[in-house]
Amino acid sequence: MMKVCRQQVFLHMLKKYLLTALIAGCFINQASAQRWNLKTVVDYAMQHNIGVKLSEVQARISALDYRQSKLSQYPNLNFSGNTSLNSGSNQDPTTFNRITQTYLSAGLQLQSSADIFNFYSKQNTIAANNWELQAAKANIDKIRNDIALTAANAFLQILLSMEQQKITGVQVQQTKAQLFNTQKLVDAGALPQLNASQLEAQLALDSVNFLTAKGNVTQNILLLKSYMNIDAAAPFEIDAPPVESIPLESIADLQPDYVYNMALTNQPLQRYNELRLKAAEKYRLAARGKMYPTFSLFGSLGSGYNNQAQQVIGISQTTINNV
């Protein structure tokens, strides 16, 4: 009976693992079958690039700095306690008298402090951290914009290198055909051997160019994978768009002033720089406020205990005799 139960458990676990492997294989096949066009490459890079993720982490850090600076306006409250065993000549923590005995002491203390006026140093620091937070968010858009341009350029470089590989491949085939025909003429005595040797040298040069172009394709694909934060060993296929369907705007129709003003308005880099300048100005005012005195309020409460503070020094006993 126990043996049958073990077999059933084993079969159940085997089915479970096989199902998991089958599902994983389906996902792998789906990923390997995916073809990347320009839009999917740019969208994926904007979401998964390491630089974008780092800028998002920096934005969260700026949010924590802003929150911490706001909380620094409120009074602080500290509570502490201690206990100790004292022996020999020491100071009684309750009476502050010098005593010579062994005793157990304990103490509790509550402290609080608050800044009354510090010449707007904290207020300017809070404002500066707020601008820094807004700048960090704008930096995320800036990094995404830069990554989009970089990924798009890498995608176009892949297309260019693939076309160069095709051209060099055709050149190799043409040179091979010329060498084949020339070799026949040389064998027939119609041409000297020099012509065939020249074509052999040209074929070797064309083969080198083909291998160089093929290596450029691989290198550009690896570069794009690094921008997209994809494993270098993952399958990657490019979906080349038809050239005739790509919309092109005439450069002559673009006015330089209009392009410049649009860039100043919409580019995240400009907004990021403006916010950093505002933050720097608030930091300057905050540092200037620290040159002046700070008015603060402090308060403290404490309590001490000594187990030898009260002692029984004698016993009086009264006896009543019955008559």
Tab-separated table of N, CA and C in Angstrom, residues 207-292:
chain	number	residue	atom	x	y	z
A	207	SER	N	36.029	38.583	-49.775
A	207	SER	CA	35.668	37.707	-48.650
A	207	SER	C	35.964	38.384	-47.319
A	208	VAL	N	37.093	39.091	-47.254
A	208	VAL	CA	37.414	39.839	-46.028
A	208	VAL	C	36.364	40.909	-45.767
A	209	ASN	N	35.960	41.622	-46.818
A	209	ASN	CA	34.929	42.655	-46.651
A	209	ASN	C	33.604	42.047	-46.198
A	210	PHE	N	33.290	40.867	-46.723
A	210	PHE	CA	32.048	40.201	-46.319
A	210	PHE	C	32.099	39.797	-44.848
A	211	LEU	N	33.212	39.229	-44.411
A	211	LEU	CA	33.340	38.832	-43.003
A	211	LEU	C	33.328	40.053	-42.087
A	212	THR	N	33.934	41.150	-42.542
A	212	THR	CA	33.906	42.383	-41.745
A	212	THR	C	32.484	42.907	-41.604
A	213	ALA	N	31.732	42.900	-42.710
A	213	ALA	CA	30.338	43.356	-42.655
A	213	ALA	C	29.500	42.448	-41.768
A	214	LYS	N	29.743	41.141	-41.837
A	214	LYS	CA	29.010	40.200	-40.982
A	214	LYS	C	29.340	40.428	-39.513
A	215	GLY	N	30.613	40.695	-39.227
A	215	GLY	CA	30.994	41.003	-37.843
A	215	GLY	C	30.379	42.298	-37.355
A	216	ASN	N	30.243	43.285	-38.254
A	216	ASN	CA	29.601	44.547	-37.867
A	216	ASN	C	28.133	44.338	-37.508
A	217	VAL	N	27.457	43.439	-38.226
A	217	VAL	CA	26.061	43.130	-37.895
A	217	VAL	C	25.966	42.557	-36.488
A	218	THR	N	26.824	41.587	-36.190
A	218	THR	CA	26.808	40.974	-34.854
A	218	THR	C	27.154	41.995	-33.777
A	219	GLN	N	28.136	42.831	-34.044
A	219	GLN	CA	28.541	43.834	-33.065
A	219	GLN	C	27.429	44.841	-32.811
A	220	ASN	N	26.766	45.294	-33.853
A	220	ASN	CA	25.678	46.260	-33.685
A	220	ASN	C	24.480	45.639	-32.966
A	221	ILE	N	24.211	44.361	-33.211
A	221	ILE	CA	23.122	43.689	-32.497
A	221	ILE	C	23.443	43.588	-31.010
A	222	LEU	N	24.682	43.237	-30.686
A	222	LEU	CA	25.081	43.167	-29.276
A	222	LEU	C	25.002	44.541	-28.619
A	223	LEU	N	25.362	45.581	-29.360
A	223	LEU	CA	25.276	46.931	-28.813
A	223	LEU	C	23.828	47.305	-28.522
A	224	LEU	N	22.925	46.977	-29.442
A	224	LEU	CA	21.508	47.266	-29.215
A	224	LEU	C	20.965	46.454	-28.048
A	225	LYS	N	21.393	45.207	-27.905
A	225	LYS	CA	20.963	44.394	-26.766
A	225	LYS	C	21.395	45.015	-25.448
A	226	SER	N	22.590	45.597	-25.427
A	226	SER	CA	23.047	46.246	-24.194
A	226	SER	C	22.192	47.458	-23.858
A	227	TYR	N	21.750	48.206	-24.858
A	227	TYR	CA	20.859	49.339	-24.612
A	227	TYR	C	19.495	48.869	-24.110
A	228	MET	N	19.052	47.716	-24.596
A	228	MET	CA	17.744	47.187	-24.212
A	228	MET	C	17.797	46.322	-22.957
A	229	ASN	N	19.001	46.084	-22.441
A	229	ASN	CA	19.188	45.241	-21.245
A	229	ASN	C	18.668	43.826	-21.500
A	230	ILE	N	19.088	43.259	-22.622
A	230	ILE	CA	18.722	41.901	-23.022
A	230	ILE	C	19.974	41.032	-22.965
A	231	ASP	N	19.786	39.789	-22.578
A	231	ASP	CA	20.899	38.849	-22.532
A	231	ASP	C	21.543	38.723	-23.916
A	232	ALA	N	22.877	38.736	-23.931
A	232	ALA	CA	23.594	38.681	-25.208
A	232	ALA	C	23.330	37.387	-25.963
A	233	ALA	N	23.016	36.306	-25.240
A	233	ALA	CA	22.775	35.017	-25.897
A	233	ALA	C	21.331	34.836	-26.344
A	234	ALA	N	20.457	35.780	-26.018
A	234	ALA	CA	19.046	35.646	-26.384
A	234	ALA	C	18.876	35.805	-27.896
A	235	PRO	N	17.941	35.049	-28.505
A	235	PRO	CA	17.700	35.206	-29.956
A	235	PRO	C	17.147	36.592	-30.259
A	236	PHE	N	17.588	37.134	-31.383
A	236	PHE	CA	17.210	38.510	-31.718
A	236	PHE	C	17.124	38.620	-33.231
A	237	GLU	N	15.935	38.940	-33.727
A	237	GLU	CA	15.716	39.085	-35.159
A	237	GLU	C	15.151	40.472	-35.441
A	238	ILE	N	15.672	41.084	-36.488
A	238	ILE	CA	15.280	42.431	-36.871
A	238	ILE	C	14.207	42.364	-37.955
A	239	ASP	N	13.160	43.150	-37.756
A	239	ASP	CA	12.101	43.275	-38.756
A	239	ASP	C	12.338	44.577	-39.516
A	240	ALA	N	12.949	44.484	-40.669
A	240	ALA	CA	13.293	45.673	-41.447
A	240	ALA	C	12.048	46.243	-42.109
A	241	PRO	N	11.759	47.523	-41.899
A	241	PRO	CA	10.566	48.115	-42.520
A	241	PRO	C	10.818	48.385	-44.003
A	242	PRO	N	9.774	48.353	-44.809
A	242	PRO	CA	9.941	48.720	-46.225
A	242	PRO	C	10.279	50.201	-46.357
A	243	VAL	N	11.302	50.487	-47.145
A	243	VAL	CA	11.794	51.864	-47.247
A	243	VAL	C	10.733	52.789	-47.830
A	244	GLU	N	9.951	52.291	-48.785
A	244	GLU	CA	8.977	53.168	-49.444
A	244	GLU	C	7.846	53.603	-48.518
A	245	SER	N	7.650	52.888	-47.389
A	245	SER	CA	6.559	53.244	-46.479
A	245	SER	C	7.000	54.164	-45.345
A	246	ILE	N	8.273	54.547	-45.307
A	246	ILE	CA	8.768	55.416	-44.239
A	246	ILE	C	8.441	56.855	-44.591
A	247	PRO	N	7.669	57.564	-43.746
A	247	PRO	CA	7.343	58.962	-44.057
A	247	PRO	C	8.555	59.860	-43.816
A	248	LEU	N	8.829	60.719	-44.772
A	248	LEU	CA	9.942	61.655	-44.667
A	248	LEU	C	9.422	63.069	-44.844
A	249	GLU	N	9.844	63.943	-43.936
A	249	GLU	CA	9.450	65.345	-44.027
A	249	GLU	C	10.587	66.125	-44.659
A	250	SER	N	10.229	66.989	-45.560
A	250	SER	CA	11.241	67.764	-46.261
A	250	SER	C	11.951	68.701	-45.286
A	251	ILE	N	13.280	68.653	-45.320
A	251	ILE	CA	14.050	69.521	-44.424
A	251	ILE	C	13.861	70.984	-44.806
A	252	ALA	N	13.620	71.246	-46.067
A	252	ALA	CA	13.445	72.632	-46.508
A	252	ALA	C	12.200	73.268	-45.899
A	253	ASP	N	11.218	72.447	-45.510
A	253	ASP	CA	9.992	72.991	-44.925
A	253	ASP	C	10.148	73.343	-43.447
A	254	LEU	N	11.233	72.930	-42.820
A	254	LEU	CA	11.439	73.199	-41.399
A	254	LEU	C	12.163	74.527	-41.216
A	255	GLN	N	11.578	75.400	-40.380
A	255	GLN	CA	12.184	76.682	-40.087
A	255	GLN	C	13.113	76.550	-38.882
A	256	PRO	N	14.341	77.045	-38.963
A	256	PRO	CA	15.281	76.895	-37.841
A	256	PRO	C	14.768	77.490	-36.534
A	257	ASP	N	14.149	78.669	-36.599
A	257	ASP	CA	13.644	79.293	-35.373
A	257	ASP	C	12.546	78.454	-34.740
A	258	TYR	N	11.678	77.908	-35.568
A	258	TYR	CA	10.589	77.079	-35.048
A	258	TYR	C	11.135	75.815	-34.394
A	259	VAL	N	12.100	75.177	-35.044
A	259	VAL	CA	12.701	73.965	-34.482
A	259	VAL	C	13.396	74.279	-33.165
A	260	TYR	N	14.113	75.398	-33.108
A	260	TYR	CA	14.836	75.770	-31.885
A	260	TYR	C	13.872	76.043	-30.739
A	261	ASN	N	12.811	76.792	-31.002
A	261	ASN	CA	11.840	77.103	-29.947
A	261	ASN	C	11.100	75.854	-29.481
A	262	MET	N	10.786	74.955	-30.386
A	262	MET	CA	10.137	73.706	-29.992
A	262	MET	C	11.057	72.859	-29.121
A	263	ALA	N	12.342	72.880	-29.438
A	263	ALA	CA	13.300	72.122	-28.625
A	263	ALA	C	13.410	72.712	-27.228
A	264	LEU	N	13.430	74.039	-27.121
A	264	LEU	CA	13.497	74.670	-25.804
A	264	LEU	C	12.259	74.365	-24.972
A	265	THR	N	11.121	74.234	-25.631
A	265	THR	CA	9.870	74.011	-24.905
A	265	THR	C	9.672	72.554	-24.521
A	266	ASN	N	10.016	71.641	-25.410
A	266	ASN	CA	9.648	70.237	-25.220
A	266	ASN	C	10.795	69.330	-24.794
A	267	GLN	N	12.023	69.746	-25.006
A	267	GLN	CA	13.136	68.863	-24.659
A	267	GLN	C	13.247	68.711	-23.137
A	268	PRO	N	13.296	67.478	-22.618
A	268	PRO	CA	13.426	67.280	-21.161
A	268	PRO	C	14.722	67.851	-20.604
A	269	LEU	N	15.764	67.928	-21.423
A	269	LEU	CA	17.035	68.461	-20.940
A	269	LEU	C	16.902	69.912	-20.521
A	270	GLN	N	16.151	70.706	-21.290
A	270	GLN	CA	15.961	72.110	-20.933
A	270	GLN	C	15.187	72.244	-19.627
A	271	ARG	N	14.130	71.461	-19.479
A	271	ARG	CA	13.352	71.511	-18.239
A	271	ARG	C	14.191	71.049	-17.048
A	272	TYR	N	15.010	70.034	-17.259
A	272	TYR	CA	15.881	69.532	-16.189
A	272	TYR	C	16.875	70.607	-15.750
A	273	ASN	N	17.480	71.309	-16.704
A	273	ASN	CA	18.445	72.355	-16.359
A	273	ASN	C	17.782	73.510	-15.623
A	274	GLU	N	16.583	73.894	-16.044
A	274	GLU	CA	15.878	74.982	-15.363
A	274	GLU	C	15.552	74.614	-13.915
A	275	LEU	N	15.112	73.398	-13.684
A	275	LEU	CA	14.784	72.969	-12.322
A	275	LEU	C	16.029	72.883	-11.455
A	276	ARG	N	17.147	72.446	-12.015
A	276	ARG	CA	18.387	72.388	-11.243
A	276	ARG	C	18.865	73.791	-10.873
A	277	LEU	N	18.665	74.751	-11.772
A	277	LEU	CA	19.035	76.133	-11.457
A	277	LEU	C	18.186	76.682	-10.313
A	278	LYS	N	16.890	76.390	-10.324
A	278	LYS	CA	16.029	76.841	-9.232
A	278	LYS	C	16.432	76.190	-7.913
A	279	ALA	N	16.772	74.915	-7.959
A	279	ALA	CA	17.215	74.230	-6.740
A	279	ALA	C	18.514	74.831	-6.225
A	280	ALA	N	19.442	75.148	-7.125
A	280	ALA	CA	20.717	75.739	-6.705
A	280	ALA	C	20.506	77.099	-6.050
A	281	GLU	N	19.568	77.875	-6.553
A	281	GLU	CA	19.284	79.179	-5.949
A	281	GLU	C	18.731	79.022	-4.538
A	282	LYS	N	17.849	78.053	-4.328
A	282	LYS	CA	17.311	77.809	-2.984
A	282	LYS	C	18.389	77.275	-2.041
A	283	TYR	N	19.285	76.454	-2.552
A	283	TYR	CA	20.396	75.981	-1.722
A	283	TYR	C	21.287	77.153	-1.299
A	284	ARG	N	21.467	78.108	-2.196
A	284	ARG	CA	22.269	79.287	-1.859
A	284	ARG	C	21.622	80.083	-0.731
A	285	LEU	N	20.315	80.269	-0.815
A	285	LEU	CA	19.611	80.996	0.245
A	285	LEU	C	19.633	80.218	1.556
A	286	ALA	N	19.529	78.893	1.481
A	286	ALA	CA	19.588	78.082	2.699
A	286	ALA	C	20.955	78.177	3.355
A	287	ALA	N	22.015	78.152	2.549
A	287	ALA	CA	23.362	78.289	3.107
A	287	ALA	C	23.583	79.679	3.687
A	288	ARG	N	22.990	80.674	3.072
A	288	ARG	CA	23.119	82.034	3.603
A	288	ARG	C	22.408	82.164	4.943
A	289	GLY	N	21.266	81.484	5.097
A	289	GLY	CA	20.555	81.544	6.369
A	289	GLY	C	21.325	80.912	7.507
A	290	LYS	N	22.199	79.945	7.201
A	290	LYS	CA	22.988	79.311	8.258
A	290	LYS	C	24.098	80.211	8.784
A	291	MET	N	24.328	81.343	8.113
A	291	MET	CA	25.326	82.289	8.612
A	291	MET	C	24.831	83.037	9.844
A	292	TYR	N	23.532	83.048	10.060
A	292	TYR	CA	22.942	83.796	11.167
A	292	TYR	C	22.602	82.852	12.318
